[in-house]
């Protein structure tokens, strides 16, 4: 009887549990690597496209085999907080909500076999009718239900109705030219469009596309006429961090930037990086890509781009009290990168090995801490990389609008601003 009641309760709660899921771009299967999502033909631009434009989001990844798979994708509309919205598919999609993925291309003459897939949205099969946030889920039609979902990618569609004027300063409310950067911005709106800025407008801010320290739901500092200002808010003060570390593994023959040595040991080529050091005492400028990675092979075509086992090492006298992670888009290159590094007592160093596709990579070491809103675990760079005001960070500002009795969160403003 108790078991039956538990089952009934679970069925009743299931819709609530599903609706509470917060989506983010991530690999969900160990069979997938090298996930990238960006504006088509612009690898270093966020996946944000204009509504009813010719722009597309480009999604690519490798499935680590040469097996024939029947892969498909489906698209969901999301709220400003990246939970699934209540919109009907007929309201936000034109075409089919579930479609077959374009056929993949198999690797050639590589030590690691893979099939490369690419998807662009919107396309001939599906068009997007509303602005806002979307998640595309890619799955295997023939796999068991618990193994079917391979990955999910978040992207946004912009219907620009307002202007966003933003700036970043090292002269913050906490300190001047120290270890922080402060964001301030102004929304320029059509007169009378937004009656209740506190409730009708939702703001999402990310630093270098990070989700762990994002800011959501702050209130305006001042409203005057058609101007809505956001400034002097504690959540707009960000730890500045440091420039990302870099390495290059674009050749099997020549050690690239940051690589100590290369060797082959079946079944992989191995790239041992120079041992890293803590950088929390001083700042050195470097022209990084703010956490991104770029796939390239010096000696061959795209489908001959191979994988290498990359060895990371961060020597420290004793382990940190908190878990240590790699930070950056490298977590989308190999899902194992999202796992905590292991401290090797014998070598007195944090170590990990990741199978990565040839190319150029950014990364940092970060420690787990409580986030600023205490709801999710965030990452801190203060003990490993340091926080220095000159760091060239990117900030992404998303402005959503949902008036009273509105059905969904419209994305009406978007701005990227760089501190350099």
PDB file of N, CA and C in Angstrom, residues 247-263 270-273:
ATOM      1  N   UNK A 247      47.148  26.448 -24.005  1.00  0.00           N
ATOM      2  CA  UNK A 247      48.050  25.459 -24.596  1.00  0.00           C
ATOM      3  C   UNK A 247      47.545  25.102 -25.985  1.00  0.00           C
ATOM      4  N   UNK A 248      48.449  24.549 -26.797  1.00  0.00           N
ATOM      5  CA  UNK A 248      48.105  24.176 -28.165  1.00  0.00           C
ATOM      6  C   UNK A 248      48.568  22.755 -28.451  1.00  0.00           C
ATOM      7  N   UNK A 249      47.656  21.934 -28.984  1.00  0.00           N
ATOM      8  CA  UNK A 249      47.979  20.543 -29.347  1.00  0.00           C
ATOM      9  C   UNK A 249      47.534  20.294 -30.785  1.00  0.00           C
ATOM     10  N   UNK A 250      48.057  21.072 -31.712  1.00  0.00           N
ATOM     11  CA  UNK A 250      47.614  20.995 -33.107  1.00  0.00           C
ATOM     12  C   UNK A 250      48.504  20.114 -33.973  1.00  0.00           C
ATOM     13  N   UNK A 251      49.477  19.406 -33.353  1.00  0.00           N
ATOM     14  CA  UNK A 251      50.385  18.568 -34.131  1.00  0.00           C
ATOM     15  C   UNK A 251      50.767  17.327 -33.339  1.00  0.00           C
ATOM     16  N   UNK A 252      50.976  16.212 -34.043  1.00  0.00           N
ATOM     17  CA  UNK A 252      51.549  15.008 -33.432  1.00  0.00           C
ATOM     18  C   UNK A 252      53.075  15.042 -33.469  1.00  0.00           C
ATOM     19  N   UNK A 253      53.643  15.945 -34.265  1.00  0.00           N
ATOM     20  CA  UNK A 253      55.088  15.943 -34.495  1.00  0.00           C
ATOM     21  C   UNK A 253      55.828  16.993 -33.675  1.00  0.00           C
ATOM     22  N   UNK A 254      55.163  18.093 -33.369  1.00  0.00           N
ATOM     23  CA  UNK A 254      55.832  19.218 -32.730  1.00  0.00           C
ATOM     24  C   UNK A 254      55.051  19.661 -31.496  1.00  0.00           C
ATOM     25  N   UNK A 255      55.749  19.810 -30.371  1.00  0.00           N
ATOM     26  CA  UNK A 255      55.110  20.280 -29.145  1.00  0.00           C
ATOM     27  C   UNK A 255      54.698  21.735 -29.314  1.00  0.00           C
ATOM     28  N   UNK A 256      53.430  22.017 -29.059  1.00  0.00           N
ATOM     29  CA  UNK A 256      52.920  23.371 -29.207  1.00  0.00           C
ATOM     30  C   UNK A 256      53.068  24.180 -27.933  1.00  0.00           C
ATOM     31  N   UNK A 257      52.467  25.349 -27.922  1.00  0.00           N
ATOM     32  CA  UNK A 257      52.510  26.247 -26.778  1.00  0.00           C
ATOM     33  C   UNK A 257      52.028  25.540 -25.511  1.00  0.00           C
ATOM     34  N   UNK A 258      52.814  25.627 -24.449  1.00  0.00           N
ATOM     35  CA  UNK A 258      52.440  25.059 -23.164  1.00  0.00           C
ATOM     36  C   UNK A 258      52.667  23.575 -23.025  1.00  0.00           C
ATOM     37  N   UNK A 259      53.190  22.916 -24.075  1.00  0.00           N
ATOM     38  CA  UNK A 259      53.390  21.459 -24.053  1.00  0.00           C
ATOM     39  C   UNK A 259      54.857  21.148 -23.793  1.00  0.00           C
ATOM     40  N   UNK A 260      55.118  20.335 -22.777  1.00  0.00           N
ATOM     41  CA  UNK A 260      56.487  19.945 -22.424  1.00  0.00           C
ATOM     42  C   UNK A 260      57.010  18.872 -23.367  1.00  0.00           C
ATOM     43  N   UNK A 261      56.190  17.839 -23.616  1.00  0.00           N
ATOM     44  CA  UNK A 261      56.644  16.762 -24.502  1.00  0.00           C
ATOM     45  C   UNK A 261      55.453  16.005 -25.081  1.00  0.00           C
ATOM     46  N   UNK A 262      55.703  15.366 -26.227  1.00  0.00           N
ATOM     47  CA  UNK A 262      54.734  14.511 -26.903  1.00  0.00           C
ATOM     48  C   UNK A 262      55.278  13.095 -26.981  1.00  0.00           C
ATOM     49  N   UNK A 263      54.415  12.102 -26.873  1.00  0.00           N
ATOM     50  CA  UNK A 263      54.828  10.719 -27.096  1.00  0.00           C
ATOM     51  C   UNK A 263      53.603   9.891 -27.462  1.00  0.00           C
ATOM     52  N   UNK A 270      50.063  11.282 -26.608  1.00  0.00           N
ATOM     53  CA  UNK A 270      49.988  11.963 -25.316  1.00  0.00           C
ATOM     54  C   UNK A 270      50.688  13.311 -25.402  1.00  0.00           C
ATOM     55  N   UNK A 271      50.117  14.314 -24.753  1.00  0.00           N
ATOM     56  CA  UNK A 271      50.718  15.641 -24.643  1.00  0.00           C
ATOM     57  C   UNK A 271      50.812  15.993 -23.163  1.00  0.00           C
ATOM     58  N   UNK A 272      52.040  16.086 -22.656  1.00  0.00           N
ATOM     59  CA  UNK A 272      52.262  16.427 -21.253  1.00  0.00           C
ATOM     60  C   UNK A 272      52.499  17.931 -21.164  1.00  0.00           C
ATOM     61  N   UNK A 273      51.606  18.640 -20.502  1.00  0.00           N
ATOM     62  CA  UNK A 273      51.769  20.081 -20.351  1.00  0.00           C
ATOM     63  C   UNK A 273      52.845  20.389 -19.324  1.00  0.00           C
TER      64      UNK A 273
END
